[in-house]
Amino acid sequence: MNTNQFTHLEINIPNIKYNLKYFRSFLSDNTKILVLVKAYGYGHGIGEFSRILEDNGIDYLAVAFPSEGVAIRQAGVKLPVIVFSAGMEHYPLLIHHRLEPSLPCLEAFQRFQTEAAKLGEHGYPVHIKLDTGMHRLGFEKAELDALTKELPLAQSVRIASVFSHFVASGDPLHDDFTKTQIARFQTLSSFLESHLNYKPIRHLLNSPGIERFAKEAQFDMVRLGIGLFGMSYVDRSLLRPTAYLKTPVLQVKTVRQGDTVGYARAGKVTVPEARIATLAIGYADGVNRHLSGGKACFSVNGHRAPTIGNICMDMCMIDVSGIDVKPGDMVTVFGDDPTIFELADILGTIPYEILTSVAFRVPRIYVS
Ligand SMILES: *Cc1c(COP(=O)(O)O)cnc(C)c1O
């Protein structure tokens, strides 16, 4: 019997725990773990998902936007939450929800410390981002000098952590550059620390960083993202998929040679009779329209079936000729087969984008 005969993203909690254990195996017992739940938890949901992470001993969460942090607070999660890309006008909102800003430059630091002082804060936790080579956000040496001069007067805030982000830690081709980033981080963070009378948490490693540089650079905390969701940069067979996009067959029909399936007559039937199954999922749900016309196969009842015709907004069609399929049967768009890696390869993108493309309207179902 199928349960959940509607379009949903199934989140497999045992597999999340399995992957977490793998990443923990690289770390010392006292190294903290931050999990990135930006972009709706890499598609896995935010409120309930953050609660699950809290229950599994995660120390910190991080998001991109304040609204994501607010969703975490609304779910009753008490963990510290870093917000990476808050605009300055959001600072009072962050403080209201006890969300902690990542501060990438002196202007941001001054503005936040002013807002915090106005609200009567003392020692509000903030996180200093260092630029060690990404050249996207972060303090470089000269600006860090200026920051240290302001610190004695900036009593409304406390530097809870100092961190930086790798450019290409998963790619052995760039290991020399990664090592340069580690060295710069070491130097800049020590410099900052030498101007404080307390020790901020230092963190540098992202998922591939944990797999490849945990010995020399785990510092006090690591930031786990895509790895938790099954992506290994060392050996993919070591990790398990955590998200399964599933949708029911709405109807099965026979279409004869010369007839076409779907919009624009794009899906031509070239065999005497094709069996076509219509699915309750479309590009508005996150099934990329470039998967139309047989570019991808989804799996149903143990078989792979190619798309036929153009993927529609809310539906798409697959060719199930020769497969025993009836309305209500569940089709896997991604999960074990195909994997997010296969779809990413077809689309010329990265698995992150497959996960983060699943639409808001697709309910997340947590399975333990
Ligand atoms: C997204 C992000 C990460 C996690 O990266 P993964 O490649 O998913 O492990 C870590 N740190 C920062 C600052 C990020 O924005």
GROMACS .gro file of N, CA and C in nm, residues 132 166 168-169 172 174-186 204 212-213 216-217:
model
   69
  132THR      N    1   3.931   3.550   0.326
  132THR     CA    2   4.061   3.486   0.308
  132THR      C    3   4.084   3.445   0.162
  166PHE      N    4   3.562   2.886   0.257
  166PHE     CA    5   3.648   2.834   0.151
  166PHE      C    6   3.590   2.860   0.012
  168ALA      N    7   3.715   2.659  -0.266
  168ALA     CA    8   3.717   2.535  -0.345
  168ALA      C    9   3.775   2.419  -0.264
  169SER      N   10   3.726   2.402  -0.141
  169SER     CA   11   3.788   2.302  -0.052
  169SER      C   12   3.761   2.158  -0.095
  172PRO      N   13   4.083   1.896  -0.517
  172PRO     CA   14   4.227   1.879  -0.496
  172PRO      C   15   4.312   1.972  -0.584
  174HIS      N   16   4.278   2.271  -0.625
  174HIS     CA   17   4.296   2.401  -0.559
  174HIS      C   18   4.346   2.387  -0.415
  175ASP      N   19   4.405   2.273  -0.383
  175ASP     CA   20   4.447   2.251  -0.244
  175ASP      C   21   4.552   2.353  -0.196
  176ASP      N   22   4.637   2.398  -0.286
  176ASP     CA   23   4.735   2.499  -0.246
  176ASP      C   24   4.664   2.627  -0.202
  177PHE      N   25   4.563   2.663  -0.279
  177PHE     CA   26   4.486   2.784  -0.244
  177PHE      C   27   4.412   2.765  -0.113
  178THR      N   28   4.352   2.646  -0.095
  178THR     CA   29   4.282   2.616   0.030
  178THR      C   30   4.377   2.629   0.148
  179LYS      N   31   4.499   2.579   0.131
  179LYS     CA   32   4.597   2.589   0.241
  179LYS      C   33   4.635   2.735   0.268
  180THR      N   34   4.639   2.814   0.162
  180THR     CA   35   4.664   2.957   0.182
  180THR      C   36   4.551   3.019   0.263
  181GLN      N   37   4.428   2.980   0.231
  181GLN     CA   38   4.314   3.033   0.307
  181GLN      C   39   4.323   2.994   0.455
  182ILE      N   40   4.364   2.869   0.480
  182ILE     CA   41   4.377   2.823   0.619
  182ILE      C   42   4.481   2.910   0.691
  183ALA      N   43   4.594   2.933   0.625
  183ALA     CA   44   4.701   3.013   0.687
  183ALA      C   45   4.656   3.156   0.713
  184ARG      N   46   4.587   3.215   0.616
  184ARG     CA   47   4.537   3.353   0.634
  184ARG      C   48   4.437   3.359   0.750
  185PHE      N   49   4.352   3.258   0.755
  185PHE     CA   50   4.251   3.255   0.863
  185PHE      C   51   4.320   3.248   0.999
  186GLN      N   52   4.420   3.162   1.005
  186GLN     CA   53   4.498   3.146   1.128
  186GLN      C   54   4.555   3.282   1.172
  204LEU      N   55   3.598   2.751   1.025
  204LEU     CA   56   3.639   2.768   0.885
  204LEU      C   57   3.582   2.659   0.793
  212ARG      N   58   3.810   1.680   0.420
  212ARG     CA   59   3.944   1.683   0.364
  212ARG      C   60   4.048   1.758   0.449
  213PHE      N   61   4.002   1.846   0.540
  213PHE     CA   62   4.099   1.926   0.615
  213PHE      C   63   4.074   1.928   0.766
  216GLU      N   64   4.396   1.950   1.011
  216GLU     CA   65   4.474   2.072   1.033
  216GLU      C   66   4.389   2.196   1.061
  217ALA      N   67   4.257   2.190   1.037
  217ALA     CA   68   4.183   2.318   1.043
  217ALA      C   69   4.043   2.311   1.102
   0.00000   0.00000   0.00000
